[in-house]
Amino acid sequence: DQQVKQNSPSLSVQEGRISILNCDYTNSMFDYFLWYKKYPAEGPTFLISISSIKDKNEDGRFTVFLNKSAKHLSLHIVPSQPGDSAVYFCAASGGGYQKVTFGTGTKLQVIP
Amino acid sequence: DAGVIQSPRHEVTEMGQEVTLRCKPISGHNSLFWYRQTMMRGLELLIYFNNNVPIDDSGMPEDRFSAKMPNASFSTLKIQPSEPRDSAVYFCASSSQRPIGAEAFFGQGTRLTVV
């Protein structure tokens, strides 16, 4: 049972345009959400997070939006750069244990 | 700090053999995680240690998998006997953040191939 779902395995975007990566979750106990970025042959690196008390968190070119009623979050990258090409994992935690659960990832390709 | 260090980076072994993956977490981090990455399931948490004590091993797929953390600077994940379906990339991560595992630092992973 996949509690964190990234339904788009891949996404291609032109350099300079906006990249929007989507993530859905099913567990209503989740109250903390994260995005990780992964380059080939490297481990994932933390990118940005958001608590359920917020609906938006911004860090430079990266913004995460949270829609709790829809159990949906998205990561916006503006403007997209070729160096952003990577696999992006959505993750969530919540409840007493707060174990982090990851999605299957979306591979972003930014075309120069 | 050198970050989370995993060894080996690549491991090719024959079915039925024992495989041991190693991890050195970041100094000062009190939580350590072993993850497995596959195309179908993404990153799955196998086991989580807090202060060297296994807290949750519900993600360990079978009794063939075992993990230890004898001290704060070293952990192992062992598969015995290994099977072809164990082929995946195994990541170790460490963290000192709350929620547990949030903003964890990952190692570069061990790519395991069982033939």
PDB file of N, CA, C and O in Angstrom, chain B residues 32-105:
ATOM      1  N   LEU B  32      19.706   6.307  12.820  1.00  0.00           N
ATOM      2  CA  LEU B  32      20.289   5.697  11.618  1.00  0.00           C
ATOM      3  C   LEU B  32      19.232   4.850  10.943  1.00  0.00           C
ATOM      4  O   LEU B  32      18.455   4.159  11.601  1.00  0.00           O
ATOM      5  N   PHE B  33      19.212   4.958   9.618  1.00  0.00           N
ATOM      6  CA  PHE B  33      18.183   4.294   8.830  1.00  0.00           C
ATOM      7  C   PHE B  33      18.826   3.491   7.700  1.00  0.00           C
ATOM      8  O   PHE B  33      19.809   3.923   7.103  1.00  0.00           O
ATOM      9  N   TRP B  34      18.249   2.349   7.414  1.00  0.00           N
ATOM     10  CA  TRP B  34      18.597   1.603   6.205  1.00  0.00           C
ATOM     11  C   TRP B  34      17.382   1.624   5.277  1.00  0.00           C
ATOM     12  O   TRP B  34      16.273   1.268   5.685  1.00  0.00           O
ATOM     13  N   TYR B  35      17.624   2.058   4.042  1.00  0.00           N
ATOM     14  CA  TYR B  35      16.584   2.110   3.020  1.00  0.00           C
ATOM     15  C   TYR B  35      16.982   1.223   1.848  1.00  0.00           C
ATOM     16  O   TYR B  35      18.166   1.004   1.587  1.00  0.00           O
ATOM     17  N   ARG B  36      15.967   0.774   1.100  1.00  0.00           N
ATOM     18  CA  ARG B  36      16.208   0.047  -0.138  1.00  0.00           C
ATOM     19  C   ARG B  36      15.453   0.785  -1.252  1.00  0.00           C
ATOM     20  O   ARG B  36      14.271   1.124  -1.068  1.00  0.00           O
ATOM     21  N   GLN B  37      16.128   1.019  -2.347  1.00  0.00           N
ATOM     22  CA  GLN B  37      15.482   1.686  -3.474  1.00  0.00           C
ATOM     23  C   GLN B  37      15.255   0.707  -4.611  1.00  0.00           C
ATOM     24  O   GLN B  37      16.188   0.060  -5.098  1.00  0.00           O
ATOM     25  N   THR B  38      13.986   0.624  -5.039  1.00  0.00           N
ATOM     26  CA  THR B  38      13.634  -0.144  -6.227  1.00  0.00           C
ATOM     27  C   THR B  38      12.743   0.713  -7.107  1.00  0.00           C
ATOM     28  O   THR B  38      12.138   1.689  -6.644  1.00  0.00           O
ATOM     29  N   MET B  39      12.655   0.347  -8.366  1.00  0.00           N
ATOM     30  CA  MET B  39      11.821   1.123  -9.291  1.00  0.00           C
ATOM     31  C   MET B  39      10.363   1.066  -8.879  1.00  0.00           C
ATOM     32  O   MET B  39       9.645   2.069  -8.951  1.00  0.00           O
ATOM     33  N   MET B  40       9.926  -0.111  -8.444  1.00  0.00           N
ATOM     34  CA  MET B  40       8.501  -0.285  -8.158  1.00  0.00           C
ATOM     35  C   MET B  40       8.060   0.381  -6.860  1.00  0.00           C
ATOM     36  O   MET B  40       6.956   0.918  -6.776  1.00  0.00           O
ATOM     37  N   ARG B  41       8.927   0.376  -5.859  1.00  0.00           N
ATOM     38  CA  ARG B  41       8.493   0.807  -4.533  1.00  0.00           C
ATOM     39  C   ARG B  41       9.209   2.049  -4.040  1.00  0.00           C
ATOM     40  O   ARG B  41       8.955   2.509  -2.921  1.00  0.00           O
ATOM     41  N   GLY B  42      10.101   2.574  -4.847  1.00  0.00           N
ATOM     42  CA  GLY B  42      10.814   3.776  -4.436  1.00  0.00           C
ATOM     43  C   GLY B  42      11.749   3.481  -3.279  1.00  0.00           C
ATOM     44  O   GLY B  42      12.394   2.437  -3.233  1.00  0.00           O
ATOM     45  N   LEU B  43      11.807   4.396  -2.326  1.00  0.00           N
ATOM     46  CA  LEU B  43      12.665   4.225  -1.159  1.00  0.00           C
ATOM     47  C   LEU B  43      11.851   3.616  -0.026  1.00  0.00           C
ATOM     48  O   LEU B  43      10.928   4.220   0.495  1.00  0.00           O
ATOM     49  N   GLU B  44      12.231   2.411   0.368  1.00  0.00           N
ATOM     50  CA  GLU B  44      11.539   1.728   1.456  1.00  0.00           C
ATOM     51  C   GLU B  44      12.424   1.718   2.696  1.00  0.00           C
ATOM     52  O   GLU B  44      13.597   1.334   2.611  1.00  0.00           O
ATOM     53  N   LEU B  45      11.862   2.082   3.827  1.00  0.00           N
ATOM     54  CA  LEU B  45      12.598   2.007   5.080  1.00  0.00           C
ATOM     55  C   LEU B  45      12.639   0.556   5.544  1.00  0.00           C
ATOM     56  O   LEU B  45      11.603  -0.076   5.708  1.00  0.00           O
ATOM     57  N   LEU B  46      13.841   0.046   5.741  1.00  0.00           N
ATOM     58  CA  LEU B  46      13.988  -1.332   6.206  1.00  0.00           C
ATOM     59  C   LEU B  46      14.026  -1.399   7.726  1.00  0.00           C
ATOM     60  O   LEU B  46      13.335  -2.196   8.346  1.00  0.00           O
ATOM     61  N   ILE B  47      14.860  -0.556   8.318  1.00  0.00           N
ATOM     62  CA  ILE B  47      15.028  -0.568   9.767  1.00  0.00           C
ATOM     63  C   ILE B  47      15.529   0.782  10.225  1.00  0.00           C
ATOM     64  O   ILE B  47      16.199   1.497   9.483  1.00  0.00           O
ATOM     65  N   TYR B  48      15.191   1.111  11.472  1.00  0.00           N
ATOM     66  CA  TYR B  48      15.565   2.390  12.050  1.00  0.00           C
ATOM     67  C   TYR B  48      16.145   2.140  13.438  1.00  0.00           C
ATOM     68  O   TYR B  48      15.565   1.404  14.235  1.00  0.00           O
ATOM     69  N   PHE B  49      17.302   2.745  13.699  1.00  0.00           N
ATOM     70  CA  PHE B  49      17.945   2.694  15.010  1.00  0.00           C
ATOM     71  C   PHE B  49      17.908   4.086  15.644  1.00  0.00           C
ATOM     72  O   PHE B  49      18.098   5.100  14.964  1.00  0.00           O
ATOM     73  N   ASN B  50      17.690   4.107  16.938  1.00  0.00           N
ATOM     74  CA  ASN B  50      17.834   5.356  17.681  1.00  0.00           C
ATOM     75  C   ASN B  50      18.762   5.099  18.854  1.00  0.00           C
ATOM     76  O   ASN B  50      18.513   4.158  19.641  1.00  0.00           O
ATOM     77  N   ASN B  51      19.819   5.884  18.957  1.00  0.00           N
ATOM     78  CA  ASN B  51      20.819   5.657  19.999  1.00  0.00           C
ATOM     79  C   ASN B  51      21.290   4.200  20.011  1.00  0.00           C
ATOM     80  O   ASN B  51      21.390   3.572  21.077  1.00  0.00           O
ATOM     81  N   ASN B  52      21.545   3.661  18.847  1.00  0.00           N
ATOM     82  CA  ASN B  52      22.089   2.318  18.605  1.00  0.00           C
ATOM     83  C   ASN B  52      21.087   1.197  18.848  1.00  0.00           C
ATOM     84  O   ASN B  52      21.443   0.023  18.715  1.00  0.00           O
ATOM     85  N   VAL B  53      19.883   1.511  19.220  1.00  0.00           N
ATOM     86  CA  VAL B  53      18.880   0.492  19.528  1.00  0.00           C
ATOM     87  C   VAL B  53      17.895   0.385  18.359  1.00  0.00           C
ATOM     88  O   VAL B  53      17.375   1.410  17.907  1.00  0.00           O
ATOM     89  N   PRO B  54      17.642  -0.830  17.860  1.00  0.00           N
ATOM     90  CA  PRO B  54      16.655  -0.966  16.784  1.00  0.00           C
ATOM     91  C   PRO B  54      15.256  -0.628  17.304  1.00  0.00           C
ATOM     92  O   PRO B  54      14.795  -1.217  18.271  1.00  0.00           O
ATOM     93  N   ILE B  55      14.621   0.321  16.640  1.00  0.00           N
ATOM     94  CA  ILE B  55      13.313   0.787  17.083  1.00  0.00           C
ATOM     95  C   ILE B  55      12.197   0.176  16.233  1.00  0.00           C
ATOM     96  O   ILE B  55      11.155  -0.205  16.742  1.00  0.00           O
ATOM     97  N   ASP B  56      12.424   0.101  14.947  1.00  0.00           N
ATOM     98  CA  ASP B  56      11.388  -0.379  14.040  1.00  0.00           C
ATOM     99  C   ASP B  56      12.044  -1.167  12.918  1.00  0.00           C
ATOM    100  O   ASP B  56      12.762  -0.581  12.113  1.00  0.00           O
ATOM    101  N   ASP B  57      11.823  -2.456  12.896  1.00  0.00           N
ATOM    102  CA  ASP B  57      12.366  -3.285  11.814  1.00  0.00           C
ATOM    103  C   ASP B  57      11.242  -3.881  10.978  1.00  0.00           C
ATOM    104  O   ASP B  57      11.429  -4.897  10.307  1.00  0.00           O
ATOM    105  N   SER B  58      10.090  -3.254  11.016  1.00  0.00           N
ATOM    106  CA  SER B  58       8.930  -3.793  10.305  1.00  0.00           C
ATOM    107  C   SER B  58       9.115  -3.793   8.793  1.00  0.00           C
ATOM    108  O   SER B  58       8.408  -4.497   8.076  1.00  0.00           O
ATOM    109  N   GLY B  59      10.065  -3.021   8.315  1.00  0.00           N
ATOM    110  CA  GLY B  59      10.318  -2.975   6.886  1.00  0.00           C
ATOM    111  C   GLY B  59      11.285  -4.034   6.395  1.00  0.00           C
ATOM    112  O   GLY B  59      11.457  -4.193   5.183  1.00  0.00           O
ATOM    113  N   MET B  60      11.884  -4.752   7.300  1.00  0.00           N
ATOM    114  CA  MET B  60      12.808  -5.817   6.897  1.00  0.00           C
ATOM    115  C   MET B  60      11.986  -6.908   6.215  1.00  0.00           C
ATOM    116  O   MET B  60      11.075  -7.471   6.820  1.00  0.00           O
ATOM    117  N   PRO B  61      12.315  -7.205   4.963  1.00  0.00           N
ATOM    118  CA  PRO B  61      11.424  -8.057   4.177  1.00  0.00           C
ATOM    119  C   PRO B  61      11.320  -9.493   4.679  1.00  0.00           C
ATOM    120  O   PRO B  61      10.254 -10.080   4.608  1.00  0.00           O
ATOM    121  N   GLU B  62      12.390 -10.067   5.144  1.00  0.00           N
ATOM    122  CA  GLU B  62      12.352 -11.470   5.559  1.00  0.00           C
ATOM    123  C   GLU B  62      13.415 -11.700   6.624  1.00  0.00           C
ATOM    124  O   GLU B  62      14.255 -10.844   6.879  1.00  0.00           O
ATOM    125  N   ASP B  63      13.358 -12.906   7.196  1.00  0.00           N
ATOM    126  CA  ASP B  63      14.366 -13.256   8.198  1.00  0.00           C
ATOM    127  C   ASP B  63      15.765 -13.335   7.608  1.00  0.00           C
ATOM    128  O   ASP B  63      16.742 -13.371   8.358  1.00  0.00           O
ATOM    129  N   ARG B  64      15.855 -13.359   6.319  1.00  0.00           N
ATOM    130  CA  ARG B  64      17.169 -13.398   5.689  1.00  0.00           C
ATOM    131  C   ARG B  64      17.922 -12.080   5.901  1.00  0.00           C
ATOM    132  O   ARG B  64      19.130 -12.012   5.733  1.00  0.00           O
ATOM    133  N   PHE B  65      17.169 -11.037   6.248  1.00  0.00           N
ATOM    134  CA  PHE B  65      17.753  -9.718   6.462  1.00  0.00           C
ATOM    135  C   PHE B  65      17.949  -9.478   7.958  1.00  0.00           C
ATOM    136  O   PHE B  65      17.056  -9.755   8.760  1.00  0.00           O
ATOM    137  N   SER B  66      19.114  -8.958   8.311  1.00  0.00           N
ATOM    138  CA  SER B  66      19.361  -8.585   9.693  1.00  0.00           C
ATOM    139  C   SER B  66      20.243  -7.340   9.713  1.00  0.00           C
ATOM    140  O   SER B  66      21.018  -7.107   8.792  1.00  0.00           O
ATOM    141  N   ALA B  67      20.114  -6.550  10.762  1.00  0.00           N
ATOM    142  CA  ALA B  67      20.915  -5.332  10.879  1.00  0.00           C
ATOM    143  C   ALA B  67      21.387  -5.184  12.323  1.00  0.00           C
ATOM    144  O   ALA B  67      20.698  -5.577  13.260  1.00  0.00           O
ATOM    145  N   LYS B  68      22.564  -4.612  12.445  1.00  0.00           N
ATOM    146  CA  LYS B  68      23.135  -4.373  13.769  1.00  0.00           C
ATOM    147  C   LYS B  68      23.735  -2.990  13.824  1.00  0.00           C
ATOM    148  O   LYS B  68      24.140  -2.421  12.803  1.00  0.00           O
ATOM    149  N   MET B  69      23.794  -2.458  15.030  1.00  0.00           N
ATOM    150  CA  MET B  69      24.494  -1.195  15.258  1.00  0.00           C
ATOM    151  C   MET B  69      25.247  -1.327  16.577  1.00  0.00           C
ATOM    152  O   MET B  69      24.732  -0.961  17.641  1.00  0.00           O
ATOM    153  N   PRO B  70      26.449  -1.883  16.542  1.00  0.00           N
ATOM    154  CA  PRO B  70      27.194  -2.165  17.776  1.00  0.00           C
ATOM    155  C   PRO B  70      27.654  -0.912  18.513  1.00  0.00           C
ATOM    156  O   PRO B  70      27.882  -0.961  19.725  1.00  0.00           O
ATOM    157  N   ASN B  71      27.794   0.198  17.762  1.00  0.00           N
ATOM    158  CA  ASN B  71      28.156   1.457  18.417  1.00  0.00           C
ATOM    159  C   ASN B  71      27.637   2.615  17.571  1.00  0.00           C
ATOM    160  O   ASN B  71      27.087   2.396  16.486  1.00  0.00           O
ATOM    161  N   ALA B  72      27.835   3.808  18.060  1.00  0.00           N
ATOM    162  CA  ALA B  72      27.253   4.991  17.421  1.00  0.00           C
ATOM    163  C   ALA B  72      27.865   5.321  16.072  1.00  0.00           C
ATOM    164  O   ALA B  72      27.344   6.163  15.338  1.00  0.00           O
ATOM    165  N   SER B  73      28.969   4.676  15.724  1.00  0.00           N
ATOM    166  CA  SER B  73      29.657   5.048  14.493  1.00  0.00           C
ATOM    167  C   SER B  73      29.664   3.938  13.451  1.00  0.00           C
ATOM    168  O   SER B  73      30.378   4.037  12.452  1.00  0.00           O
ATOM    169  N   PHE B  74      28.876   2.893  13.651  1.00  0.00           N
ATOM    170  CA  PHE B  74      28.950   1.778  12.701  1.00  0.00           C
ATOM    171  C   PHE B  74      27.666   0.959  12.718  1.00  0.00           C
ATOM    172  O   PHE B  74      27.106   0.658  13.778  1.00  0.00           O
ATOM    173  N   SER B  75      27.237   0.588  11.508  1.00  0.00           N
ATOM    174  CA  SER B  75      26.073  -0.286  11.385  1.00  0.00           C
ATOM    175  C   SER B  75      26.281  -1.216  10.200  1.00  0.00           C
ATOM    176  O   SER B  75      26.986  -0.875   9.236  1.00  0.00           O
ATOM    177  N   THR B  76      25.677  -2.391  10.279  1.00  0.00           N
ATOM    178  CA  THR B  76      25.735  -3.347   9.172  1.00  0.00           C
ATOM    179  C   THR B  76      24.339  -3.837   8.822  1.00  0.00           C
ATOM    180  O   THR B  76      23.462  -3.920   9.683  1.00  0.00           O
ATOM    181  N   LEU B  77      24.157  -4.132   7.563  1.00  0.00           N
ATOM    182  CA  LEU B  77      22.949  -4.783   7.063  1.00  0.00           C
ATOM    183  C   LEU B  77      23.410  -6.067   6.379  1.00  0.00           C
ATOM    184  O   LEU B  77      24.225  -6.017   5.464  1.00  0.00           O
ATOM    185  N   LYS B  78      22.901  -7.182   6.839  1.00  0.00           N
ATOM    186  CA  LYS B  78      23.336  -8.472   6.325  1.00  0.00           C
ATOM    187  C   LYS B  78      22.178  -9.194   5.660  1.00  0.00           C
ATOM    188  O   LYS B  78      21.047  -9.183   6.166  1.00  0.00           O
ATOM    189  N   ILE B  79      22.470  -9.818   4.542  1.00  0.00           N
ATOM    190  CA  ILE B  79      21.483 -10.642   3.848  1.00  0.00           C
ATOM    191  C   ILE B  79      22.082 -12.043   3.711  1.00  0.00           C
ATOM    192  O   ILE B  79      23.155 -12.215   3.143  1.00  0.00           O
ATOM    193  N   GLN B  80      21.389 -13.006   4.264  1.00  0.00           N
ATOM    194  CA  GLN B  80      21.888 -14.376   4.235  1.00  0.00           C
ATOM    195  C   GLN B  80      20.734 -15.366   4.273  1.00  0.00           C
ATOM    196  O   GLN B  80      19.990 -15.391   5.257  1.00  0.00           O
ATOM    197  N   PRO B  81      20.569 -16.169   3.233  1.00  0.00           N
ATOM    198  CA  PRO B  81      21.280 -16.157   1.959  1.00  0.00           C
ATOM    199  C   PRO B  81      20.681 -15.121   1.013  1.00  0.00           C
ATOM    200  O   PRO B  81      19.494 -14.802   1.100  1.00  0.00           O
ATOM    201  N   SER B  82      21.468 -14.605   0.140  1.00  0.00           N
ATOM    202  CA  SER B  82      20.974 -13.603  -0.803  1.00  0.00           C
ATOM    203  C   SER B  82      20.222 -14.268  -1.953  1.00  0.00           C
ATOM    204  O   SER B  82      20.487 -15.442  -2.303  1.00  0.00           O
ATOM    205  N   GLU B  83      19.275 -13.518  -2.528  1.00  0.00           N
ATOM    206  CA  GLU B  83      18.476 -13.983  -3.654  1.00  0.00           C
ATOM    207  C   GLU B  83      18.467 -12.899  -4.734  1.00  0.00           C
ATOM    208  O   GLU B  83      18.640 -11.716  -4.431  1.00  0.00           O
ATOM    209  N   PRO B  84      18.227 -13.270  -5.995  1.00  0.00           N
ATOM    210  CA  PRO B  84      18.222 -12.274  -7.078  1.00  0.00           C
ATOM    211  C   PRO B  84      17.260 -11.114  -6.826  1.00  0.00           C
ATOM    212  O   PRO B  84      17.544  -9.978  -7.205  1.00  0.00           O
ATOM    213  N   ARG B  85      16.129 -11.381  -6.173  1.00  0.00           N
ATOM    214  CA  ARG B  85      15.160 -10.301  -5.918  1.00  0.00           C
ATOM    215  C   ARG B  85      15.645  -9.303  -4.874  1.00  0.00           C
ATOM    216  O   ARG B  85      14.980  -8.278  -4.669  1.00  0.00           O
ATOM    217  N   ASP B  86      16.763  -9.575  -4.252  1.00  0.00           N
ATOM    218  CA  ASP B  86      17.347  -8.611  -3.315  1.00  0.00           C
ATOM    219  C   ASP B  86      18.159  -7.543  -4.046  1.00  0.00           C
ATOM    220  O   ASP B  86      18.621  -6.576  -3.431  1.00  0.00           O
ATOM    221  N   SER B  87      18.349  -7.722  -5.332  1.00  0.00           N
ATOM    222  CA  SER B  87      19.112  -6.760  -6.125  1.00  0.00           C
ATOM    223  C   SER B  87      18.427  -5.394  -6.077  1.00  0.00           C
ATOM    224  O   SER B  87      17.247  -5.262  -6.409  1.00  0.00           O
ATOM    225  N   ALA B  88      19.158  -4.397  -5.635  1.00  0.00           N
ATOM    226  CA  ALA B  88      18.610  -3.045  -5.443  1.00  0.00           C
ATOM    227  C   ALA B  88      19.762  -2.150  -5.009  1.00  0.00           C
ATOM    228  O   ALA B  88      20.898  -2.601  -4.842  1.00  0.00           O
ATOM    229  N   VAL B  89      19.445  -0.874  -4.802  1.00  0.00           N
ATOM    230  CA  VAL B  89      20.405   0.032  -4.177  1.00  0.00           C
ATOM    231  C   VAL B  89      19.995   0.204  -2.722  1.00  0.00           C
ATOM    232  O   VAL B  89      18.835   0.519  -2.436  1.00  0.00           O
ATOM    233  N   TYR B  90      20.933  -0.014  -1.840  1.00  0.00           N
ATOM    234  CA  TYR B  90      20.676   0.091  -0.414  1.00  0.00           C
ATOM    235  C   TYR B  90      21.351   1.356   0.117  1.00  0.00           C
ATOM    236  O   TYR B  90      22.542   1.564  -0.090  1.00  0.00           O
ATOM    237  N   PHE B  91      20.545   2.178   0.786  1.00  0.00           N
ATOM    238  CA  PHE B  91      21.053   3.425   1.338  1.00  0.00           C
ATOM    239  C   PHE B  91      21.034   3.391   2.858  1.00  0.00           C
ATOM    240  O   PHE B  91      20.108   2.857   3.464  1.00  0.00           O
ATOM    241  N   CYS B  92      22.045   3.982   3.427  1.00  0.00           N
ATOM    242  CA  CYS B  92      22.083   4.261   4.854  1.00  0.00           C
ATOM    243  C   CYS B  92      21.920   5.770   5.009  1.00  0.00           C
ATOM    244  O   CYS B  92      22.430   6.554   4.195  1.00  0.00           O
ATOM    245  N   ALA B  93      21.206   6.185   6.044  1.00  0.00           N
ATOM    246  CA  ALA B  93      21.029   7.604   6.299  1.00  0.00           C
ATOM    247  C   ALA B  93      21.103   7.850   7.794  1.00  0.00           C
ATOM    248  O   ALA B  93      20.814   6.956   8.598  1.00  0.00           O
ATOM    249  N   SER B  94      21.497   9.049   8.160  1.00  0.00           N
ATOM    250  CA  SER B  94      21.512   9.391   9.580  1.00  0.00           C
ATOM    251  C   SER B  94      20.904  10.773   9.783  1.00  0.00           C
ATOM    252  O   SER B  94      20.862  11.596   8.862  1.00  0.00           O
ATOM    253  N   SER B  95      20.438  11.000  11.000  1.00  0.00           N
ATOM    254  CA  SER B  95      19.735  12.239  11.284  1.00  0.00           C
ATOM    255  C   SER B  95      19.772  12.522  12.771  1.00  0.00           C
ATOM    256  O   SER B  95      19.904  11.610  13.591  1.00  0.00           O
ATOM    257  N   SER B  96      19.637  13.813  13.085  1.00  0.00           N
ATOM    258  CA  SER B  96      19.442  14.183  14.484  1.00  0.00           C
ATOM    259  C   SER B  96      18.192  15.026  14.624  1.00  0.00           C
ATOM    260  O   SER B  96      17.960  15.653  15.644  1.00  0.00           O
ATOM    261  N   GLN B  97      17.378  15.048  13.579  1.00  0.00           N
ATOM    262  CA  GLN B  97      16.218  15.920  13.523  1.00  0.00           C
ATOM    263  C   GLN B  97      14.959  15.224  14.009  1.00  0.00           C
ATOM    264  O   GLN B  97      14.853  14.009  14.021  1.00  0.00           O
ATOM    265  N   ARG B  98      13.990  16.039  14.365  1.00  0.00           N
ATOM    266  CA  ARG B  98      12.617  15.587  14.580  1.00  0.00           C
ATOM    267  C   ARG B  98      11.759  16.244  13.513  1.00  0.00           C
ATOM    268  O   ARG B  98      11.965  17.402  13.220  1.00  0.00           O
ATOM    269  N   PRO B  99      10.744  15.647  12.925  1.00  0.00           N
ATOM    270  CA  PRO B  99      10.354  14.253  13.112  1.00  0.00           C
ATOM    271  C   PRO B  99      11.484  13.280  12.776  1.00  0.00           C
ATOM    272  O   PRO B  99      12.406  13.634  12.063  1.00  0.00           O
ATOM    273  N   ILE B 100      11.382  12.073  13.256  1.00  0.00           N
ATOM    274  CA  ILE B 100      12.401  11.071  13.035  1.00  0.00           C
ATOM    275  C   ILE B 100      12.670  10.919  11.551  1.00  0.00           C
ATOM    276  O   ILE B 100      11.760  10.689  10.760  1.00  0.00           O
ATOM    277  N   GLY B 101      13.911  11.089  11.189  1.00  0.00           N
ATOM    278  CA  GLY B 101      14.287  10.895   9.797  1.00  0.00           C
ATOM    279  C   GLY B 101      14.136  12.113   8.931  1.00  0.00           C
ATOM    280  O   GLY B 101      14.554  12.120   7.784  1.00  0.00           O
ATOM    281  N   ALA B 102      13.542  13.154   9.446  1.00  0.00           N
ATOM    282  CA  ALA B 102      13.403  14.358   8.645  1.00  0.00           C
ATOM    283  C   ALA B 102      14.770  14.940   8.360  1.00  0.00           C
ATOM    284  O   ALA B 102      15.642  14.952   9.214  1.00  0.00           O
ATOM    285  N   GLU B 103      14.931  15.424   7.142  1.00  0.00           N
ATOM    286  CA  GLU B 103      16.183  16.061   6.739  1.00  0.00           C
ATOM    287  C   GLU B 103      17.377  15.155   7.005  1.00  0.00           C
ATOM    288  O   GLU B 103      18.441  15.596   7.436  1.00  0.00           O
ATOM    289  N   ALA B 104      17.187  13.868   6.761  1.00  0.00           N
ATOM    290  CA  ALA B 104      18.262  12.908   6.957  1.00  0.00           C
ATOM    291  C   ALA B 104      19.333  13.074   5.896  1.00  0.00           C
ATOM    292  O   ALA B 104      19.058  13.507   4.768  1.00  0.00           O
ATOM    293  N   PHE B 105      20.552  12.723   6.249  1.00  0.00           N
ATOM    294  CA  PHE B 105      21.667  12.734   5.323  1.00  0.00           C
ATOM    295  C   PHE B 105      21.896  11.304   4.850  1.00  0.00           C
ATOM    296  O   PHE B 105      22.066  10.396   5.671  1.00  0.00           O
TER     297      PHE B 105
END
